[in-house]
PDB file of C-alpha atoms in Angstrom:
ATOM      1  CA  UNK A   1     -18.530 -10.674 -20.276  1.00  0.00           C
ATOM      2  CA  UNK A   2     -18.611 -11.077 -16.615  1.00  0.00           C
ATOM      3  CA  UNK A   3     -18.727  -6.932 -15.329  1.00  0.00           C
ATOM      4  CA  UNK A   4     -21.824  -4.457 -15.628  1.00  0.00           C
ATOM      5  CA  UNK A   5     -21.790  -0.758 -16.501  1.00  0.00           C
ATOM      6  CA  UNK A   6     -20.191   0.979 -13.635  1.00  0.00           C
ATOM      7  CA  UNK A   7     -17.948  -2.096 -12.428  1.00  0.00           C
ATOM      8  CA  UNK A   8     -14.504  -1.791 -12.217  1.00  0.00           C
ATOM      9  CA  UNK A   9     -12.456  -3.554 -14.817  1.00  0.00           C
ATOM     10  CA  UNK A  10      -8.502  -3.510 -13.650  1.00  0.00           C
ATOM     11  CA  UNK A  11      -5.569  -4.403 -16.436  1.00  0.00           C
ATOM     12  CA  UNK A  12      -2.018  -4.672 -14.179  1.00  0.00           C
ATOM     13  CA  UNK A  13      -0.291  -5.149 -17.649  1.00  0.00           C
ATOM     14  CA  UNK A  14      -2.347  -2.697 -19.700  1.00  0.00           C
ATOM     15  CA  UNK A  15      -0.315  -2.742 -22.660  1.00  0.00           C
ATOM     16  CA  UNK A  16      -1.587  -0.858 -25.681  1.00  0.00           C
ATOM     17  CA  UNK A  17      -4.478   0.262 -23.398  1.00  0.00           C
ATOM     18  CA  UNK A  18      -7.388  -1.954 -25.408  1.00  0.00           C
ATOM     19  CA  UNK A  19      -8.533  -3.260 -21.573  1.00  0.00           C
ATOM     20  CA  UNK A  20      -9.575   0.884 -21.067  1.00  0.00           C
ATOM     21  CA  UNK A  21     -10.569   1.356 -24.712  1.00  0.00           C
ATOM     22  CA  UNK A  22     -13.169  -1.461 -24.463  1.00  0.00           C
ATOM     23  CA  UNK A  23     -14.719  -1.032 -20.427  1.00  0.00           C
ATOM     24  CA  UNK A  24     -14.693   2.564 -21.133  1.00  0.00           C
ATOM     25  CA  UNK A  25     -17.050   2.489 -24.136  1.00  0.00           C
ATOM     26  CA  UNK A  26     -19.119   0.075 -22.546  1.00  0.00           C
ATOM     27  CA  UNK A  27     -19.476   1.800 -19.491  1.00  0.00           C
ATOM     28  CA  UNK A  28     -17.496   0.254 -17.161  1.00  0.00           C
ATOM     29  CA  UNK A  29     -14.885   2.459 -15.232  1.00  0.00           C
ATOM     30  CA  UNK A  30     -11.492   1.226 -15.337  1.00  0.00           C
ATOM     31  CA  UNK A  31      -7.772   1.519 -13.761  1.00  0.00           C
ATOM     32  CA  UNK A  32      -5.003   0.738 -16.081  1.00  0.00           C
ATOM     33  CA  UNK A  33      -1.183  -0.161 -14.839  1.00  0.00           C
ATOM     34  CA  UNK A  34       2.094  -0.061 -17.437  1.00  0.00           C
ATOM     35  CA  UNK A  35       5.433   0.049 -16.395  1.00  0.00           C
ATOM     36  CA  UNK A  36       6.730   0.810 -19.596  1.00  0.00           C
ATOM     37  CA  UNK A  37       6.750   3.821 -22.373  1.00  0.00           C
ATOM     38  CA  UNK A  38       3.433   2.439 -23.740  1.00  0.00           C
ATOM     39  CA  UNK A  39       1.867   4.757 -21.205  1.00  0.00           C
ATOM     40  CA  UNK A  40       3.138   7.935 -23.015  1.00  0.00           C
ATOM     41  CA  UNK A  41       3.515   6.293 -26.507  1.00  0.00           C
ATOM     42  CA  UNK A  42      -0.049   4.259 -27.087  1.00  0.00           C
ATOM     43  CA  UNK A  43      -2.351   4.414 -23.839  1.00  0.00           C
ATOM     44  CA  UNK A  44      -2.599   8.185 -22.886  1.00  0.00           C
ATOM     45  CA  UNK A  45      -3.161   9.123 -27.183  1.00  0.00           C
ATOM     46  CA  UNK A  46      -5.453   5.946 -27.437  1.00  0.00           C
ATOM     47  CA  UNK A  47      -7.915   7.332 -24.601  1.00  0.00           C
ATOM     48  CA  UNK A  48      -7.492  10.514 -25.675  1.00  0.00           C
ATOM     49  CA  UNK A  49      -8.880   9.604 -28.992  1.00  0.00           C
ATOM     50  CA  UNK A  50     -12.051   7.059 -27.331  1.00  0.00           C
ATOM     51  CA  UNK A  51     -13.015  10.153 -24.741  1.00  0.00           C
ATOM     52  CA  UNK A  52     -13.255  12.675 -27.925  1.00  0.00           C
ATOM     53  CA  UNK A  53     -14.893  10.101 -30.180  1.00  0.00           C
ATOM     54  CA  UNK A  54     -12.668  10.100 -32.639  1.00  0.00           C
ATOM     55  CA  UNK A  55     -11.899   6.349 -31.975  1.00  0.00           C
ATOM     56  CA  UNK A  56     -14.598   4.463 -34.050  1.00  0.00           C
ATOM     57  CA  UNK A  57     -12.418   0.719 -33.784  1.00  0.00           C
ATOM     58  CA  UNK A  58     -13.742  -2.149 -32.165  1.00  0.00           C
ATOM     59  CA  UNK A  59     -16.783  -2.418 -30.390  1.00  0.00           C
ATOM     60  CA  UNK A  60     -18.037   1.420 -30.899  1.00  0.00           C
ATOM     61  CA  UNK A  61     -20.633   1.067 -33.479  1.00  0.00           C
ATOM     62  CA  UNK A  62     -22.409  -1.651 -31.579  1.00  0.00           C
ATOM     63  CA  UNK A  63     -22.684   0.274 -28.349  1.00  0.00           C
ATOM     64  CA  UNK A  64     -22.953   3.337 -30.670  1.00  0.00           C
ATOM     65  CA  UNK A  65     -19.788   5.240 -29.115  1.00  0.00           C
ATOM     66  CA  UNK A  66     -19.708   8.906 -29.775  1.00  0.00           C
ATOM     67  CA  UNK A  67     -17.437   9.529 -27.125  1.00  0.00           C
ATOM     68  CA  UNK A  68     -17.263  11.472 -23.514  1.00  0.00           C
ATOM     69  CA  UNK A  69     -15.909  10.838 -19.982  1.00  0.00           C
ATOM     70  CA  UNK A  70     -12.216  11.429 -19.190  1.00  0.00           C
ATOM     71  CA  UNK A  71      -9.547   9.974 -16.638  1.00  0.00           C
ATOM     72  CA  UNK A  72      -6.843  10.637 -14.514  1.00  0.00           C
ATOM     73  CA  UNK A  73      -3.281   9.929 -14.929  1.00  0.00           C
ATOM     74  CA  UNK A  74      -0.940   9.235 -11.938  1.00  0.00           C
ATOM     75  CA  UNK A  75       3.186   8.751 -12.082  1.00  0.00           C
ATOM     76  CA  UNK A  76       4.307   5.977  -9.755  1.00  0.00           C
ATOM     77  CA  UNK A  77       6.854   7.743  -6.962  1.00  0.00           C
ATOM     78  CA  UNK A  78       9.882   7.031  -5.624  1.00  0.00           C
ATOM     79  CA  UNK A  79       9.723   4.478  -1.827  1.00  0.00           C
ATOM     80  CA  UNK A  80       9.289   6.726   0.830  1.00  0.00           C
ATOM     81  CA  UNK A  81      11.564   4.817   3.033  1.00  0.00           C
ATOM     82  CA  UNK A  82      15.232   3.029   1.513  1.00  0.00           C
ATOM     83  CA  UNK A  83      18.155   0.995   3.548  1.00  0.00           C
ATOM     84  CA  UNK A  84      21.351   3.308   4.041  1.00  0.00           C
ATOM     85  CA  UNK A  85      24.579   1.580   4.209  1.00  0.00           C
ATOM     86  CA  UNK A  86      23.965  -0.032   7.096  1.00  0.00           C
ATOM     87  CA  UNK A  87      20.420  -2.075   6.264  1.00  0.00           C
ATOM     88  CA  UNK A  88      18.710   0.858   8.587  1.00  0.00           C
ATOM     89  CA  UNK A  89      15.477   1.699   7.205  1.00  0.00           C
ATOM     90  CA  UNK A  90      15.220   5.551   6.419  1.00  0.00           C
ATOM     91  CA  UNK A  91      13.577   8.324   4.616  1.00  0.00           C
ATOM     92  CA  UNK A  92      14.554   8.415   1.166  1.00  0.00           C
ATOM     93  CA  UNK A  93      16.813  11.924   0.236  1.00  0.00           C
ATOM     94  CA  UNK A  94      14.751  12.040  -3.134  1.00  0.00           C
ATOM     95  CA  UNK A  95      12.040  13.303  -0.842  1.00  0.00           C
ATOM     96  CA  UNK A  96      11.987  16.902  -0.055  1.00  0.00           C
ATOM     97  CA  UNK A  97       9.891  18.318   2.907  1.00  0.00           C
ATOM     98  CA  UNK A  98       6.909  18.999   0.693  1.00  0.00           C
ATOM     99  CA  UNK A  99       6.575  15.526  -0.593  1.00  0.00           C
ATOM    100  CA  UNK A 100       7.361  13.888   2.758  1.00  0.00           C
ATOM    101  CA  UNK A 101       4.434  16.134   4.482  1.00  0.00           C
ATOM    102  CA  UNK A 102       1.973  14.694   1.522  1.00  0.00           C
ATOM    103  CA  UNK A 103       3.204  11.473   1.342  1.00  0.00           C
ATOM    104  CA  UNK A 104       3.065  11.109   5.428  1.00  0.00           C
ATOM    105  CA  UNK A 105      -0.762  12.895   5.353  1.00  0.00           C
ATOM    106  CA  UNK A 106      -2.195  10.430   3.112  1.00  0.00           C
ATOM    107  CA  UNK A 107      -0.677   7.722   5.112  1.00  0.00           C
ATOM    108  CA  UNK A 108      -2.028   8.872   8.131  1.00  0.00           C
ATOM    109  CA  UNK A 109      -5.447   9.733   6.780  1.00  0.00           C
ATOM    110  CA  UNK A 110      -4.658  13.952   6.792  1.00  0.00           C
ATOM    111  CA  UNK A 111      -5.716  16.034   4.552  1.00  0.00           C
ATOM    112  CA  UNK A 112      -2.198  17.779   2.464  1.00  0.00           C
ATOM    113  CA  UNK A 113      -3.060  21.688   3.769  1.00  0.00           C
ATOM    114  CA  UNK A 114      -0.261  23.410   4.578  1.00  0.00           C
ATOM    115  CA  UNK A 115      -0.961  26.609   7.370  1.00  0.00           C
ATOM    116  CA  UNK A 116       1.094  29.977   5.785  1.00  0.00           C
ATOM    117  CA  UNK A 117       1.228  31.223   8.866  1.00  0.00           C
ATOM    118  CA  UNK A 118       1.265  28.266  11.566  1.00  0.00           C
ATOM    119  CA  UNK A 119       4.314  26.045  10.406  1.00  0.00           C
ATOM    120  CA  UNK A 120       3.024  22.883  12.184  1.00  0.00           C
ATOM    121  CA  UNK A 121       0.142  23.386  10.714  1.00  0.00           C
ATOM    122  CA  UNK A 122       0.788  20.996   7.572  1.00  0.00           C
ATOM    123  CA  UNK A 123      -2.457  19.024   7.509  1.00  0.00           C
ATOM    124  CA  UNK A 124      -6.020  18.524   9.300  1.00  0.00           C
ATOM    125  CA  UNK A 125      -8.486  15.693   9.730  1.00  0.00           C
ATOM    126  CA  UNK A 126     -10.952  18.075  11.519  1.00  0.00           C
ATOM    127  CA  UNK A 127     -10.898  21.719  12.750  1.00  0.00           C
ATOM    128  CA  UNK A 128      -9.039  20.818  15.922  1.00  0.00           C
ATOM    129  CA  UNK A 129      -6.922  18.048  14.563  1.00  0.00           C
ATOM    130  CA  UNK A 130      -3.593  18.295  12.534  1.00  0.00           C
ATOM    131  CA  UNK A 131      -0.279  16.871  11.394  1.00  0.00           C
ATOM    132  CA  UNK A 132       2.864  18.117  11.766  1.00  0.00           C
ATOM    133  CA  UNK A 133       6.041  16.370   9.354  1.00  0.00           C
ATOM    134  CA  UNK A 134       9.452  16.592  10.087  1.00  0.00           C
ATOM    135  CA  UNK A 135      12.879  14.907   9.531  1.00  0.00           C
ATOM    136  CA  UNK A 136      14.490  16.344  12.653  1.00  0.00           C
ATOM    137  CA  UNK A 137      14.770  14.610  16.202  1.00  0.00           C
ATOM    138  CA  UNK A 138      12.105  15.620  18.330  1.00  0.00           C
ATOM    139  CA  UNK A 139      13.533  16.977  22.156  1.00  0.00           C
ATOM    140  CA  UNK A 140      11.684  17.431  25.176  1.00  0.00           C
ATOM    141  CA  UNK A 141      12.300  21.217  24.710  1.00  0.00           C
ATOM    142  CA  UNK A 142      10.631  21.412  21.345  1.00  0.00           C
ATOM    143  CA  UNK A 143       7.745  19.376  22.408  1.00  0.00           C
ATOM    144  CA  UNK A 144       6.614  21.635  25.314  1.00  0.00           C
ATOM    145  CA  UNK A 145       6.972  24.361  23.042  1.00  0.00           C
ATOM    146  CA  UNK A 146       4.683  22.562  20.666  1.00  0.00           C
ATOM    147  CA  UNK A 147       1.966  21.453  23.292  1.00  0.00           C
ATOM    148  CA  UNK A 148       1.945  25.136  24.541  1.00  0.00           C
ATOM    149  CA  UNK A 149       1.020  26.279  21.023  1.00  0.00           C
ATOM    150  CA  UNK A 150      -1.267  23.657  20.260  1.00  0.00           C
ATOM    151  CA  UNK A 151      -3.535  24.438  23.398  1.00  0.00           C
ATOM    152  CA  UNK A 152      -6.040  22.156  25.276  1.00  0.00           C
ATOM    153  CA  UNK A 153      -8.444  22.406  22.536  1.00  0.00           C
ATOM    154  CA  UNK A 154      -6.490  21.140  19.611  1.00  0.00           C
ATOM    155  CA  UNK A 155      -4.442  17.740  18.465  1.00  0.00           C
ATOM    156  CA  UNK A 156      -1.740  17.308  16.796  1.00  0.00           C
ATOM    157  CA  UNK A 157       0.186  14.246  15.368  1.00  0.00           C
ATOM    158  CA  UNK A 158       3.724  14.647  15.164  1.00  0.00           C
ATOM    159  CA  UNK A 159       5.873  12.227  12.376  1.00  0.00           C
ATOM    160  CA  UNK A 160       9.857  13.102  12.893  1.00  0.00           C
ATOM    161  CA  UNK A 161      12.837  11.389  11.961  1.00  0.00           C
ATOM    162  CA  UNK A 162      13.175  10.443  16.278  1.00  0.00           C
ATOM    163  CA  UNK A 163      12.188  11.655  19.665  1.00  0.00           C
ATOM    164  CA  UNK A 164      14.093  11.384  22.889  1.00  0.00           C
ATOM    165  CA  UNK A 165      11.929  11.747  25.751  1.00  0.00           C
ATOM    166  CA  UNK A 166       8.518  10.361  27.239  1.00  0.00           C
ATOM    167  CA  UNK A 167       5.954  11.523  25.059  1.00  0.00           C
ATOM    168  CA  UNK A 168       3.192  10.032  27.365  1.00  0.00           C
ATOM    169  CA  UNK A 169       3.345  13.908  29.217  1.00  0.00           C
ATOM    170  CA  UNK A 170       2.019  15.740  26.583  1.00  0.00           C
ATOM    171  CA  UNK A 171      -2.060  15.194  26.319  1.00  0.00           C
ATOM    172  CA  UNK A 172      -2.593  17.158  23.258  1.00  0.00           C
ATOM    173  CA  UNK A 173       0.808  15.696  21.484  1.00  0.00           C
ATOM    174  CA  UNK A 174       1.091  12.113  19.657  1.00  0.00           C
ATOM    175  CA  UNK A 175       4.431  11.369  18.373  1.00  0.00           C
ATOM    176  CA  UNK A 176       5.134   9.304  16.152  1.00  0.00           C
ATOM    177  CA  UNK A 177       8.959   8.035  14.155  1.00  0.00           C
ATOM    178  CA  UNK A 178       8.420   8.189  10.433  1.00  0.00           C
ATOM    179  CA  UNK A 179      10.064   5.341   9.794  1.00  0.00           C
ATOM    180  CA  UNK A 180       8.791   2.767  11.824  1.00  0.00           C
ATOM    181  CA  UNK A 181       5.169   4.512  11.253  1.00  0.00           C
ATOM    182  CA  UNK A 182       5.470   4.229   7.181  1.00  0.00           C
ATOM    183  CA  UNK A 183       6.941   0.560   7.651  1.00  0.00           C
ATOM    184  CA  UNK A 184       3.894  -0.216   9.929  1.00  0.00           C
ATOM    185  CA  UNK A 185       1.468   1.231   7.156  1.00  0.00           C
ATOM    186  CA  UNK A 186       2.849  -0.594   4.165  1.00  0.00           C
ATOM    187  CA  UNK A 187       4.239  -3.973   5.402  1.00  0.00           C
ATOM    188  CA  UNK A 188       7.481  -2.826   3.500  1.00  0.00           C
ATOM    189  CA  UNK A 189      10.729  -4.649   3.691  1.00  0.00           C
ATOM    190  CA  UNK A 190       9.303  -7.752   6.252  1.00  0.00           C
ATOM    191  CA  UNK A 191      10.854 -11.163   5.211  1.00  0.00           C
ATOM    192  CA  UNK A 192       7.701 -12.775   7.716  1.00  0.00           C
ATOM    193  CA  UNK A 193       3.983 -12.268   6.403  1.00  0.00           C
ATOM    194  CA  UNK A 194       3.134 -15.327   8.623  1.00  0.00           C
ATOM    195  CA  UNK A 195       1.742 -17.285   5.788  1.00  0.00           C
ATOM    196  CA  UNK A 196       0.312 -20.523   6.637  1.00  0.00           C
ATOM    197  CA  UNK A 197      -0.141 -23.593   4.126  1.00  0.00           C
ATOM    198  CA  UNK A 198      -2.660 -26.105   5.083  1.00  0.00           C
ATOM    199  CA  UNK A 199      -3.462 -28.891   3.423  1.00  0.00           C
ATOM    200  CA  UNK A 200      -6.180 -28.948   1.177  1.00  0.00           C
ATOM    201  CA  UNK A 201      -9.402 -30.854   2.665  1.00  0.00           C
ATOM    202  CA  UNK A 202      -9.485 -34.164   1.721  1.00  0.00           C
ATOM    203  CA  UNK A 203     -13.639 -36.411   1.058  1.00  0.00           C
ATOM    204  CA  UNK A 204     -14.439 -38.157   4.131  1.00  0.00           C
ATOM    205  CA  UNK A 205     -13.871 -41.857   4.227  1.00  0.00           C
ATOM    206  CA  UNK A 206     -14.584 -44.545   6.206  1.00  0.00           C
ATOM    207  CA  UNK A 207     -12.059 -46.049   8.244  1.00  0.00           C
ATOM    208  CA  UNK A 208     -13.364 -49.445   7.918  1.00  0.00           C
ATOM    209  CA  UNK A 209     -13.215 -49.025   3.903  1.00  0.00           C
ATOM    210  CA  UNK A 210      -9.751 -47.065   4.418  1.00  0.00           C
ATOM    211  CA  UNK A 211      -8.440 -50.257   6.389  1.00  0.00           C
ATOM    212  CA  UNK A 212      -9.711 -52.920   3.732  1.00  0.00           C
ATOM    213  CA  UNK A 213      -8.519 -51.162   1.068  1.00  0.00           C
ATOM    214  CA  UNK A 214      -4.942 -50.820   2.922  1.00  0.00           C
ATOM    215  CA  UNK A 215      -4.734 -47.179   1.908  1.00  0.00           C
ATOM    216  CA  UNK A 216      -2.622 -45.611   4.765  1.00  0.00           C
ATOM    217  CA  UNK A 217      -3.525 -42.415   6.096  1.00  0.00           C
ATOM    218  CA  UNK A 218      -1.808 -39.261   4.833  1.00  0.00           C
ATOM    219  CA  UNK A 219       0.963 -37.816   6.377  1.00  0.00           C
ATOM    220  CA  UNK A 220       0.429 -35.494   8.958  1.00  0.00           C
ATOM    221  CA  UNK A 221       2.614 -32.208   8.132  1.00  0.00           C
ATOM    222  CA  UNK A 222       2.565 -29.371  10.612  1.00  0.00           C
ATOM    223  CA  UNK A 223       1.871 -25.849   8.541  1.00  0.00           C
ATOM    224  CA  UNK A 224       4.739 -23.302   7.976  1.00  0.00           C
ATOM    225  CA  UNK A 225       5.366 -19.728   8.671  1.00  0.00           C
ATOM    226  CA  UNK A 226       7.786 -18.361   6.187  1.00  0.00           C
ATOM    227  CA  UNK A 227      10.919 -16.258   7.502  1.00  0.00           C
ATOM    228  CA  UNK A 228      13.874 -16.514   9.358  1.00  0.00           C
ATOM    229  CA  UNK A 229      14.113 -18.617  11.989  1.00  0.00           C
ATOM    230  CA  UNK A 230      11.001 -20.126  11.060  1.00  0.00           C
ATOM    231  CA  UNK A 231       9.968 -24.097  10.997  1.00  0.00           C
ATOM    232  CA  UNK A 232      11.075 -25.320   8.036  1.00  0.00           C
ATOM    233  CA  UNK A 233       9.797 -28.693   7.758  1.00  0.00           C
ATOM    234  CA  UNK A 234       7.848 -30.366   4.898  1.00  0.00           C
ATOM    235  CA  UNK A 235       5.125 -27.758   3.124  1.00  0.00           C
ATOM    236  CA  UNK A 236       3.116 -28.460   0.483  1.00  0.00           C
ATOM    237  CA  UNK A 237       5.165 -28.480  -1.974  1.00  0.00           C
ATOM    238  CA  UNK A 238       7.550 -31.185  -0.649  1.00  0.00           C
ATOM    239  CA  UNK A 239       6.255 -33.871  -2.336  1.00  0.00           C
ATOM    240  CA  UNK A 240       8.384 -36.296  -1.463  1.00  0.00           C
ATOM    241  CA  UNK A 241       7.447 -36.902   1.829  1.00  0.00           C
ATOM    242  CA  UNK A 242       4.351 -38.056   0.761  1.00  0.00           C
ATOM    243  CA  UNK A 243       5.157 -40.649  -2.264  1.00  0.00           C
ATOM    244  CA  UNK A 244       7.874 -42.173  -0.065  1.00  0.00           C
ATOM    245  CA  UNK A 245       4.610 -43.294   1.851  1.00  0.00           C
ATOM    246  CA  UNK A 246       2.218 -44.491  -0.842  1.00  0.00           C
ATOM    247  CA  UNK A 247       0.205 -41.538  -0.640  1.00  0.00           C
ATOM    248  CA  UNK A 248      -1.449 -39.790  -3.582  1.00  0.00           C
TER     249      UNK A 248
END
């Protein structure tokens, strides 16, 4: 009721798949999230049915559905980056150096196009610009060979596991730690988002009324920021700070 033909209609909780069924017949394109079987079991079969036409339910004789269209299906992965024993964020095992040179392109903005011949070659975002993924710790040694083969002419982003040594000396060379540089990208694993809760706005009214009325004014309450270490004085939600005034 409230989308057009070509809007995008999102389910997060798509169920049987009826959200898909419907926006696809009518035009609408449409992204569809289920975290359980019904994915395999009722969604994929269901659209397979509507895009051959063979799926007359619903609302297909009044937009006269005879089928068409298709759609893609995508597999949630596993988190790039896990805690080892010690809390330490690192690169999770399940990844081998394939998926970890994907997953760190598309992060990065890279196109996934691994060189058969240049092995730091792994992805480009131009002619003269590529990516280079890695698990090991980056030395000084291995750099310079790197800049040397990369030239004056070219770029090339480097995500490793660590580096140990000034990276500022290398003009062609950016270096970056694949932790810290996924955990940048996603906001994963931060306990502070900085969240601030004002109070709503309240109608203007005159003080003069305000006084004669003897309504007292509302309690000032300094907004929070959510975290550790972080002010943790009355919010919005502590209501009792404001009854034991008289507020409302």
């Amino acid at each position: 009721m409230a989308t057009g033909p070509g809007d995008i209609v999102l389910d997060s909780f798509a169920g049987s798949g009826t959200t898909g069924a419907v926006a696809h017949k009518m035009g609408r394109r449409w992204i569809m999230i289920e975290l359980g079987e019904h994915c395999h079991t009722h969604i994929i079969p269901r659209m397979k049915r509507v895009i051959s036409g063979e799926d007359q339910g619903g609302i297909s004789k009044a937009v006269d559905w005879k089928g068409g269209g298709g759609f893609r299906y995508y597999k949630l992965g596993p988190s790039l980056i896990v805690k080892d024993e010690w809390e330490n964020p690192v690169i999770n095992p399940e990844f081998n150096a394939a998926m970890l040179a994907e997953a760190m392109c598309k992060l990065e903005g890279f196109t996934f196009d691994p060189n058969a011949d240049i092995y730091w070659q792994q992805g480009r975002s131009s002619e003269t610009d590529f990516i280079y993924v890695t698990t090991q710790m980056m030395t000084k040694e291995m750099l310079t060979k790197l800049s040397d083969e990369v030239g004056p002419n070219r770029s090339l982003l480097i995500c490793c596991g660590a580096f140990r040594c000034d990276v500022s000396q290398f003009e062609n060379l950016t270096v970056k730690k694949i932790p810290k540089a996924v955990l940048k990208k996603c906001e994963w694993g931060h306990d502070d988002y900085s969240l601030e809760i004002c109070n709503l706005p309240r109608p203007p009214q005159p003080a003069v009324a305000a006084e004669k009325a003897g309504v007292p004014e509302p309690p000032k309450r300094p907004t929070r920021k959510f975290g550790k270490g972080k002010d943790t004085g009355p919010t919005l939600f502590d209501m009792d700070a404001i009854n034991s005034t008289g507020g409302k």
